[in-house]
mmCIF file of C-alpha atoms in Angstrom:
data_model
loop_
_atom_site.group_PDB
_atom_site.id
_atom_site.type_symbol
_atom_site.label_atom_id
_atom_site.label_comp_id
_atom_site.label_asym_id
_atom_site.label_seq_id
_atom_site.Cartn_x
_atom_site.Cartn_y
_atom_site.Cartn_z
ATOM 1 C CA UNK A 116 195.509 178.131 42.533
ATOM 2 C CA UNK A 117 194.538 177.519 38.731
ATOM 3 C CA UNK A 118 196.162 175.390 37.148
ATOM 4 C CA UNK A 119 198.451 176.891 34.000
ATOM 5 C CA UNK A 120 197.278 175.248 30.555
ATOM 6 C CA UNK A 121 197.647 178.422 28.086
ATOM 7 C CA UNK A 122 200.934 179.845 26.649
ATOM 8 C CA UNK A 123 201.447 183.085 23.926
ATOM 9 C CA UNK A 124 203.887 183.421 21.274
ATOM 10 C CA UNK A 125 204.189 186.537 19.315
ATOM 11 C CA UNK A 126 205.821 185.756 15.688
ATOM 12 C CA UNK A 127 204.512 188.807 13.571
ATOM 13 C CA UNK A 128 208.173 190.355 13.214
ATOM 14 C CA UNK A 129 209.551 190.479 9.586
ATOM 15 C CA UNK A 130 212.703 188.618 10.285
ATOM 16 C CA UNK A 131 214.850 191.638 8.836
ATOM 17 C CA UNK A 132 218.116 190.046 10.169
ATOM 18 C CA UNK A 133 218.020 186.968 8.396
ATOM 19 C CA UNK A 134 217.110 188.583 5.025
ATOM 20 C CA UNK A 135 216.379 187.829 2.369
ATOM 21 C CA UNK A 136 215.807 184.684 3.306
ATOM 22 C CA UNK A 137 212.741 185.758 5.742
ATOM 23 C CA UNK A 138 211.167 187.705 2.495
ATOM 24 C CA UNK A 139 208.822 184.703 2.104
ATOM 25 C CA UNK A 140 209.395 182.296 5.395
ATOM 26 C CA UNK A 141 208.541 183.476 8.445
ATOM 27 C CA UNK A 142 211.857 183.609 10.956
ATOM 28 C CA UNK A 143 210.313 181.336 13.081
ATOM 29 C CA UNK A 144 210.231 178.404 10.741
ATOM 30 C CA UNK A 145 214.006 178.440 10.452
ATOM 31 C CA UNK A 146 215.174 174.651 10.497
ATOM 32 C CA UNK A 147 217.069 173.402 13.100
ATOM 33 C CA UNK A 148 218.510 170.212 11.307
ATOM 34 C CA UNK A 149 214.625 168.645 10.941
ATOM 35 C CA UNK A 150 212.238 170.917 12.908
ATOM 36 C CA UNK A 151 211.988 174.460 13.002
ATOM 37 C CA UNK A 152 212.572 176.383 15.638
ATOM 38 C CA UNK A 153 208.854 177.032 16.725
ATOM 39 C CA UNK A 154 208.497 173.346 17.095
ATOM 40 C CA UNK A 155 211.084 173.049 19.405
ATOM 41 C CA UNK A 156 209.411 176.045 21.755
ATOM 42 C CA UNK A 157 205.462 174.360 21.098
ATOM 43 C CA UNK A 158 206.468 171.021 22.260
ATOM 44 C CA UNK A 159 208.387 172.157 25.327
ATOM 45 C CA UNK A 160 204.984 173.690 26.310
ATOM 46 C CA UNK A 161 203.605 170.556 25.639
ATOM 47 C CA UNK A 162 205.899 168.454 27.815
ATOM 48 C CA UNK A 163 205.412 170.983 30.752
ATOM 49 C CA UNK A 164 201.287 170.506 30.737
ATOM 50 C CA UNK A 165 199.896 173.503 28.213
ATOM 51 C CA UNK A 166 197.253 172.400 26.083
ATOM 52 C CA UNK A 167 196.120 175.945 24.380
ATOM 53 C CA UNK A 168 198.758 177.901 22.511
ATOM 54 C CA UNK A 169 197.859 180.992 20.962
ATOM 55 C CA UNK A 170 200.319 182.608 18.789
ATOM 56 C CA UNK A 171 200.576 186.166 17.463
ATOM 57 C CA UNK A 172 200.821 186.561 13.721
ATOM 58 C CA UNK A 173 201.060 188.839 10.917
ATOM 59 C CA UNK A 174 199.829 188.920 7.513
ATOM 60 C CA UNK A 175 203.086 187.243 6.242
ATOM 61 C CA UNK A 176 203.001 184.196 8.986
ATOM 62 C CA UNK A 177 200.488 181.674 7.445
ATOM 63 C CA UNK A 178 203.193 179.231 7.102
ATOM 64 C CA UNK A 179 203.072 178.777 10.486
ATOM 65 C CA UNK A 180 199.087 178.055 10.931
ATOM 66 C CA UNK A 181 199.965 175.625 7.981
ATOM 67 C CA UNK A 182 203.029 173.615 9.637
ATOM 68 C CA UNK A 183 200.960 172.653 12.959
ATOM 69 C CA UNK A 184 197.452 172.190 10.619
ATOM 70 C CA UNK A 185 197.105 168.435 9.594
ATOM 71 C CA UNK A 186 198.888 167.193 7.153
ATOM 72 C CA UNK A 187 197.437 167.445 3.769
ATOM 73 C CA UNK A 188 196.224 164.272 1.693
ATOM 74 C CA UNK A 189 198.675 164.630 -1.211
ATOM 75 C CA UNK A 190 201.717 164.643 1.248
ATOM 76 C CA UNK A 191 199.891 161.530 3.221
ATOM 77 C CA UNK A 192 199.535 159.762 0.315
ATOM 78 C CA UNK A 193 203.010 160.385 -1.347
ATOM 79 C CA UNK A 194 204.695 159.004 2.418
ATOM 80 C CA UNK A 195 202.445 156.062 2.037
ATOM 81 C CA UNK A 196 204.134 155.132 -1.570
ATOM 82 C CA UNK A 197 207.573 155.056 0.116
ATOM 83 C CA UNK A 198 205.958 152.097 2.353
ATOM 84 C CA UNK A 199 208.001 150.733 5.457
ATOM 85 C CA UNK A 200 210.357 153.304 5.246
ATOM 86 C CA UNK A 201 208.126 156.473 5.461
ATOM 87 C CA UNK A 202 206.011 155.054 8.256
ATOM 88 C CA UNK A 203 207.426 157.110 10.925
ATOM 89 C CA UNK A 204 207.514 160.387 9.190
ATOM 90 C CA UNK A 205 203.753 160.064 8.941
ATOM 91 C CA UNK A 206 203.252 159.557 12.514
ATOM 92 C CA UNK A 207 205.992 162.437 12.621
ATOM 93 C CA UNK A 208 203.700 165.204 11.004
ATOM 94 C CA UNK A 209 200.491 163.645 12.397
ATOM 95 C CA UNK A 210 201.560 164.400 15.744
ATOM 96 C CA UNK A 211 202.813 168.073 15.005
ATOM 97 C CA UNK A 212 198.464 169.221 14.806
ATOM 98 C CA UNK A 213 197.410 167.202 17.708
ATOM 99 C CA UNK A 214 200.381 168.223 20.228
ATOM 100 C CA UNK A 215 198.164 171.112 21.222
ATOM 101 C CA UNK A 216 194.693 173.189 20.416
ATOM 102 C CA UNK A 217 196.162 175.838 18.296
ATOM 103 C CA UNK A 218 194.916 179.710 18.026
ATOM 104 C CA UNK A 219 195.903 182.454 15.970
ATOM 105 C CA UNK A 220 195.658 185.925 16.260
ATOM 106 C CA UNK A 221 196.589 189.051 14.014
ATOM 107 C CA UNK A 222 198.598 191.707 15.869
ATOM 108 C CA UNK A 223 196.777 195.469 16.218
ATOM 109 C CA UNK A 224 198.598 197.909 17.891
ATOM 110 C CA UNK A 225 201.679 200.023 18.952
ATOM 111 C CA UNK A 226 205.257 198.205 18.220
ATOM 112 C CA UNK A 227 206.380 196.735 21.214
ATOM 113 C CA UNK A 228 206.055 193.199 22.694
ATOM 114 C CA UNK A 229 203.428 194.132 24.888
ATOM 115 C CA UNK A 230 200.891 194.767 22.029
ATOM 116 C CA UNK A 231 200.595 190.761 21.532
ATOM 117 C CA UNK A 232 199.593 190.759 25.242
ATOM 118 C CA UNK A 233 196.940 193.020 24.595
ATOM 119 C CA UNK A 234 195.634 190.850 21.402
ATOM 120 C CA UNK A 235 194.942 187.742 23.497
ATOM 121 C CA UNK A 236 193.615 189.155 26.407
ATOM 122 C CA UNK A 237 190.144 187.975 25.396
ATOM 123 C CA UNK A 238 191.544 184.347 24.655
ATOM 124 C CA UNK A 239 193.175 183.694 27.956
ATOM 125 C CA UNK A 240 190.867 185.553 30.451
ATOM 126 C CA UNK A 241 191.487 185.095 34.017
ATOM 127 C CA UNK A 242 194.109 182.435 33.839
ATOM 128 C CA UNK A 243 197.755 182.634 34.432
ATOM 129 C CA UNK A 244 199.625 181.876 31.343
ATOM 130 C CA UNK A 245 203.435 181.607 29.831
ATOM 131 C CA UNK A 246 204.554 184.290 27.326
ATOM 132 C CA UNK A 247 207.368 183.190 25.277
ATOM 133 C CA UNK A 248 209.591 183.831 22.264
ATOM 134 C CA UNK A 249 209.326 182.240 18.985
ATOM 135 C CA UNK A 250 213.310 182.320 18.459
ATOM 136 C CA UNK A 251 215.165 181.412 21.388
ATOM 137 C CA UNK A 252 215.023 178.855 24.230
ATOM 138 C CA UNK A 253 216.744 177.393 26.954
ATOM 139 C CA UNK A 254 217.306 173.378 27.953
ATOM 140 C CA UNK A 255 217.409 172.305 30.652
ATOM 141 C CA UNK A 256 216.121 169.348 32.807
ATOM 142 C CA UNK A 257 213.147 169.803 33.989
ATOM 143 C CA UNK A 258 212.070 171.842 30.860
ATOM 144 C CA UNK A 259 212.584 175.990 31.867
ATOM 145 C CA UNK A 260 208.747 175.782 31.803
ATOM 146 C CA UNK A 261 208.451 173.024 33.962
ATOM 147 C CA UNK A 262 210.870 175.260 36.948
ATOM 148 C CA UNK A 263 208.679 178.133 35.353
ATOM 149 C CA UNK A 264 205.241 176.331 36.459
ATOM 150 C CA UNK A 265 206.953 174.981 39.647
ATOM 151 C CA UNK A 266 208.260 178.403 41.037
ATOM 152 C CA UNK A 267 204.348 179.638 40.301
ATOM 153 C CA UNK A 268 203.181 177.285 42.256
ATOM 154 C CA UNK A 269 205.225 177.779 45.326
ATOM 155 C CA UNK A 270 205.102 181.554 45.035
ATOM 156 C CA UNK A 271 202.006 182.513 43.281
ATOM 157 C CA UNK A 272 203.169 185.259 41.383
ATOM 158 C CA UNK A 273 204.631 186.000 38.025
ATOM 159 C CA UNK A 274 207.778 184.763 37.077
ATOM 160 C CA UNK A 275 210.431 185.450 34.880
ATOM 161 C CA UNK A 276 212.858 183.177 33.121
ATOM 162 C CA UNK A 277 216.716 184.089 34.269
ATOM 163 C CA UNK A 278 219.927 182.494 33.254
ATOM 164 C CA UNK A 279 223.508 183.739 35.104
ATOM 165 C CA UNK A 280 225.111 186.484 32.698
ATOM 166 C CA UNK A 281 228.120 184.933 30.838
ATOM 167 C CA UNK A 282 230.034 188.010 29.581
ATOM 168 C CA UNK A 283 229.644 191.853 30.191
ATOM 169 C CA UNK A 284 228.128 192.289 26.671
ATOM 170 C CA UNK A 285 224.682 190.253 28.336
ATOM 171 C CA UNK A 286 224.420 193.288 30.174
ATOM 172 C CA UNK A 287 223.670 195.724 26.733
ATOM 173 C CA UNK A 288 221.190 192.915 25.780
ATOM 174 C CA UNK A 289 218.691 192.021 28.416
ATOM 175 C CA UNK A 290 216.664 193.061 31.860
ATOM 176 C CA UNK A 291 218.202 192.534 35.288
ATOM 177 C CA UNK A 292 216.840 192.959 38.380
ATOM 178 C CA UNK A 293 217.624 193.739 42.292
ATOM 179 C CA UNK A 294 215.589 193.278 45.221
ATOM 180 C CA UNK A 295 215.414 190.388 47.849
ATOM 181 C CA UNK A 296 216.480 187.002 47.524
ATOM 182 C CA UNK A 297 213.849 184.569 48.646
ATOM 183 C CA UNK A 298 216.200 181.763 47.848
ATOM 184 C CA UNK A 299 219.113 180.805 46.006
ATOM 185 C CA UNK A 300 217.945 181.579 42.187
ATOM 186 C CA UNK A 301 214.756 183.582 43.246
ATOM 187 C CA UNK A 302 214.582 187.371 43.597
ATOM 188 C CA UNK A 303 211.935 189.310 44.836
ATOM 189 C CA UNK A 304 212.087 192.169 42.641
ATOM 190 C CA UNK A 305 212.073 195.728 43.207
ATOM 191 C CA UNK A 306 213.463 196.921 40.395
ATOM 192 C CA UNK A 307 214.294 196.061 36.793
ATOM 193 C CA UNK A 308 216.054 197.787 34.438
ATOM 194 C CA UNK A 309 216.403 196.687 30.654
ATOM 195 C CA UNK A 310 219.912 196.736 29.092
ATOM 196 C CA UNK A 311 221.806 198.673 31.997
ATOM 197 C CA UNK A 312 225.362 198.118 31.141
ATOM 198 C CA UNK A 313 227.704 196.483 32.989
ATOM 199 C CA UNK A 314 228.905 199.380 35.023
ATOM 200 C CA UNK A 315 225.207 200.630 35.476
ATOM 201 C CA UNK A 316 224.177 197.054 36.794
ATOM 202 C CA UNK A 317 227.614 197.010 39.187
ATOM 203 C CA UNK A 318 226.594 200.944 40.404
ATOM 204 C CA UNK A 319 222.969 199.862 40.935
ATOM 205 C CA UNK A 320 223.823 196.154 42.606
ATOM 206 C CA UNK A 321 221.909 194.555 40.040
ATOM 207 C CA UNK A 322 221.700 190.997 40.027
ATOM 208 C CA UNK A 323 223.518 188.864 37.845
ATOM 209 C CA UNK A 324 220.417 186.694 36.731
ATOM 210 C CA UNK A 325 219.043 187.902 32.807
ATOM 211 C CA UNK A 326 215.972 187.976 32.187
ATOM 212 C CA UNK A 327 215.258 185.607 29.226
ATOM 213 C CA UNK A 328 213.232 183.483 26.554
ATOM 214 C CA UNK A 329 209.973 182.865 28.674
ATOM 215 C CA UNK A 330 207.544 184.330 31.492
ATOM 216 C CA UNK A 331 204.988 183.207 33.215
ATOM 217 C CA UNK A 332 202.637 185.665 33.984
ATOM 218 C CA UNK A 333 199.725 186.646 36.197
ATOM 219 C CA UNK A 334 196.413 187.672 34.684
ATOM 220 C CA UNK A 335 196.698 191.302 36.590
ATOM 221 C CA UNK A 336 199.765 192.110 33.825
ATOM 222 C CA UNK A 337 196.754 193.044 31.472
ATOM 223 C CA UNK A 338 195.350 195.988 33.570
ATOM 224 C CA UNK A 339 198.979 197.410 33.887
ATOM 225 C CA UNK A 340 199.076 196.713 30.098
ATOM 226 C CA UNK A 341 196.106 199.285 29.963
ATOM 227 C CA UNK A 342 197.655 201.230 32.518
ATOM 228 C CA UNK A 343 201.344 201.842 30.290
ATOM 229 C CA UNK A 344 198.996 202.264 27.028
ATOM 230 C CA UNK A 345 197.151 204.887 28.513
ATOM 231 C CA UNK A 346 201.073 206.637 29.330
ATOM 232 C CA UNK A 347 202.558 206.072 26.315
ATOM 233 C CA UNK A 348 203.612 209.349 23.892
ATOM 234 C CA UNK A 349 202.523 209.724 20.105
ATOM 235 C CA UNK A 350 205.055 207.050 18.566
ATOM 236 C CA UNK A 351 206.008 205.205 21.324
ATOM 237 C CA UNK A 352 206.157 201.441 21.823
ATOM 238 C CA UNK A 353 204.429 198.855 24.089
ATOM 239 C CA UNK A 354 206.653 196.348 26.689
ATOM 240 C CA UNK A 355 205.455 194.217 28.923
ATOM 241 C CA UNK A 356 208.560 195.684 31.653
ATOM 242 C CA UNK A 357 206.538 198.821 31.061
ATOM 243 C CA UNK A 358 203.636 196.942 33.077
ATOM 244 C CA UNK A 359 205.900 195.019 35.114
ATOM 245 C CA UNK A 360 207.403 197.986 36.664
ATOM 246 C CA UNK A 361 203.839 199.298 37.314
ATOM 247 C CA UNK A 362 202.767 195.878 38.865
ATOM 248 C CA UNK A 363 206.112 196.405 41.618
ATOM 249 C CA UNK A 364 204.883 200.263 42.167
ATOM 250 C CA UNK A 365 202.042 198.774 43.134
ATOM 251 C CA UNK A 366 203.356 196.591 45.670
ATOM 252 C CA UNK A 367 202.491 193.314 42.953
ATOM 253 C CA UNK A 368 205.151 190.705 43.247
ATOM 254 C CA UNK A 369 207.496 189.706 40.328
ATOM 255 C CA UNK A 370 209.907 187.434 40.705
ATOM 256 C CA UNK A 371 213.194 186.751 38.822
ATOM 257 C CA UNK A 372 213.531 183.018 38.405
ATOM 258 C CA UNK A 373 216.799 181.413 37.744
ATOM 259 C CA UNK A 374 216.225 178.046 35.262
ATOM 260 C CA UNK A 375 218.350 175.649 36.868
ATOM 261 C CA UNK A 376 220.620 173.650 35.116
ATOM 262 C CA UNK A 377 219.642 175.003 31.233
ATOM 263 C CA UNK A 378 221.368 176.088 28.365
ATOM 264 C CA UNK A 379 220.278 179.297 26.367
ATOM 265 C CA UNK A 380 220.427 179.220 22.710
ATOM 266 C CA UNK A 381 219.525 182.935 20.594
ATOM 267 C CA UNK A 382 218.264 181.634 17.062
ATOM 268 C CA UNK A 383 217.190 185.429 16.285
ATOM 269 C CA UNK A 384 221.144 186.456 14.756
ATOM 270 C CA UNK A 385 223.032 184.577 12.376
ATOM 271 C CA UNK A 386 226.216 183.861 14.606
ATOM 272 C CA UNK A 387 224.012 182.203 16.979
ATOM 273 C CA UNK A 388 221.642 180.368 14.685
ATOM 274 C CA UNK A 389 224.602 178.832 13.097
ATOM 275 C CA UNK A 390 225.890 178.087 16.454
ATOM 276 C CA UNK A 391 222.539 176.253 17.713
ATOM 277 C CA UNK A 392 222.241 174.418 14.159
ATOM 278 C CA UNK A 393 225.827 173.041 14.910
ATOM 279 C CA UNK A 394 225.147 171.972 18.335
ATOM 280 C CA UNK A 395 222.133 170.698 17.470
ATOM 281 C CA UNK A 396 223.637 168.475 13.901
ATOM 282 C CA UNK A 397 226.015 166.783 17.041
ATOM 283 C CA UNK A 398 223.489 165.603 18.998
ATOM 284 C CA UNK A 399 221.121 164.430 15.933
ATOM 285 C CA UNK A 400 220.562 160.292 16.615
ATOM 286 C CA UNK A 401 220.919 160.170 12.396
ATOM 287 C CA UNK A 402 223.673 162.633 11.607
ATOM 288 C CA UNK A 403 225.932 163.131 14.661
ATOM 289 C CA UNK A 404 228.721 160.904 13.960
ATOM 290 C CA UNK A 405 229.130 161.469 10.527
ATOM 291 C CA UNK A 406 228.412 165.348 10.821
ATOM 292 C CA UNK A 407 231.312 165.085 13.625
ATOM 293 C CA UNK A 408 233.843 163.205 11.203
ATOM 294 C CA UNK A 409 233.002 166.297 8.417
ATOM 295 C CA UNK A 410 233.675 168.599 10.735
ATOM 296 C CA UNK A 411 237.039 167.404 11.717
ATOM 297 C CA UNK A 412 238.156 166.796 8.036
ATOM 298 C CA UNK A 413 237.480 170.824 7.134
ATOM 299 C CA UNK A 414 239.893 172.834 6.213
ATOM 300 C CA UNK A 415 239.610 176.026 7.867
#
């Protein structure tokens, strides 16, 4: 079984909900407090073992390549000045160019999150890999790519990140599947169907696991890629379910992974970006007591 050691991130999307602040920074590098929120997803990769990280850009996304290049001499030598003090914060964005080997690639193609699939085929070969989003993520402990890596390992087969549905409205906003369970938290899928509806998923005995944040998948997914291109209609877009639902016609196995004991935070709408900053400001080691004591003195 090969080991995994590459991930994908597409990031070429323009951000339209959170302008016009996304007019001239990419969505992606959002802060969260003191990091922004593609940090948080590249060094959960990092934790769980991936060395090569190839994300999918767009003409308007060079921020990015610039935030995980090394840091420049001018900001070296300004931290420097503040002596003692500044120390760690070099270390800090040191670290950020040599967590990983970094690639980036342009996206060509229908819209659709399967086109960035399509893009990298050439960089990731015959390998199995994690596809993941550049604006939401789940903790948990172990990381969800850790359980991710784990389940592939045991099953050896793509897997898909699940958390349990909290409300009905999950069910207008991702994928749920049915099929077998091979054991608590792991369904053997024989069917999914994206944004069914709550009485839709209740008719059709759906699961109650959605499908979110992260995949791992197996190199195969490309030639159903090629497969779903070939189908689409003038206009149409590209998703990777498109292939997935072509791998289970096939008889290919896909399972539906439940990440055990994690959290799932949805930076890509305001509400919930304010939400995740919040939560975040609370647990900060520098700001979480005194962020806590403003909080309480508001009047609301």
């Amino acid at each position: 079984m090969q080991k995994v050691r590459k991930a994908v991130i597409p990031a070429a999307g323009f951000g339209t909900r959170f302008l016009p602040q996304t007019k001239a920074m990419p969505k992606e590098m959002l802060p969260i407090v003191d990091k922004p929120i593609i940090q948080y997803i590249v060094e959960e990769l990092v934790e769980a073992g991936i060395t090569d990280i190839i994300i999918v850009t767009g003409y308007h996304k060079r921020t990015i390549e610039d935030h995980f290049d090394a840091p420049s001499t001018d900001l070296l030598e300004n931290l420097k000045l503040g002596g003692e003090k500044k120390k760690p914060l070099i270390e800090a964005v040191k670290r950020i160019s040599e967590m990983a080997n970094f690639a980036y690639v342009r996206q060509k193609g229908p819209y659709g999150n399967g086109t960035p699939l399509l893009n990298v085929r050439h960089l990731i070969g015959d390998e199995p890999f994690i596809y993941t989003w550049s604006d939401d993520f789940i903790m948990a402990d172990p990381s969800r790519f850790k359980q991710l890596i784990a389940y592939y390992e045991k099953y050896g087969t793509s897997c898909l990140a699940s958390v349990k549905a909290k409300s009905d409205d999950d069910y207008d906003r991702y994928g749920f599947a049915t099929g077998k369970m091979l054991e608590p938290g792991v369904i053997d899928a024989s069917e999914i169907v994206e944004k069914p509806g709550k009485a839709k998923a209740t008719a059709m005995g759906l699961s109650d696991l959605a499908n979110v944040s992260g995949f791992l998948f197996t190199p195969d997914i490309f030639d159903y890629l090629d497969q779903a291109l070939s189908q689409l209609g003038q206009g149409q877009e590209l998703y990777y379910n498109d292939a997935l639902k072509l791998m289970i016609k096939d008889g290919k196995r896909v399972l539906v992974t439940e990440i055990k004991g994690g959290k799932y935070y949805d930076t890509g709408n305001k509400m919930e970006y304010m939400k995740t900053v919040v939560e975040f400001a609370l647990k900060h080691p520098e700001m979480n007591g005194e962020f806590r004591e403003y909080l309480k003195g508001l009047e609301l």
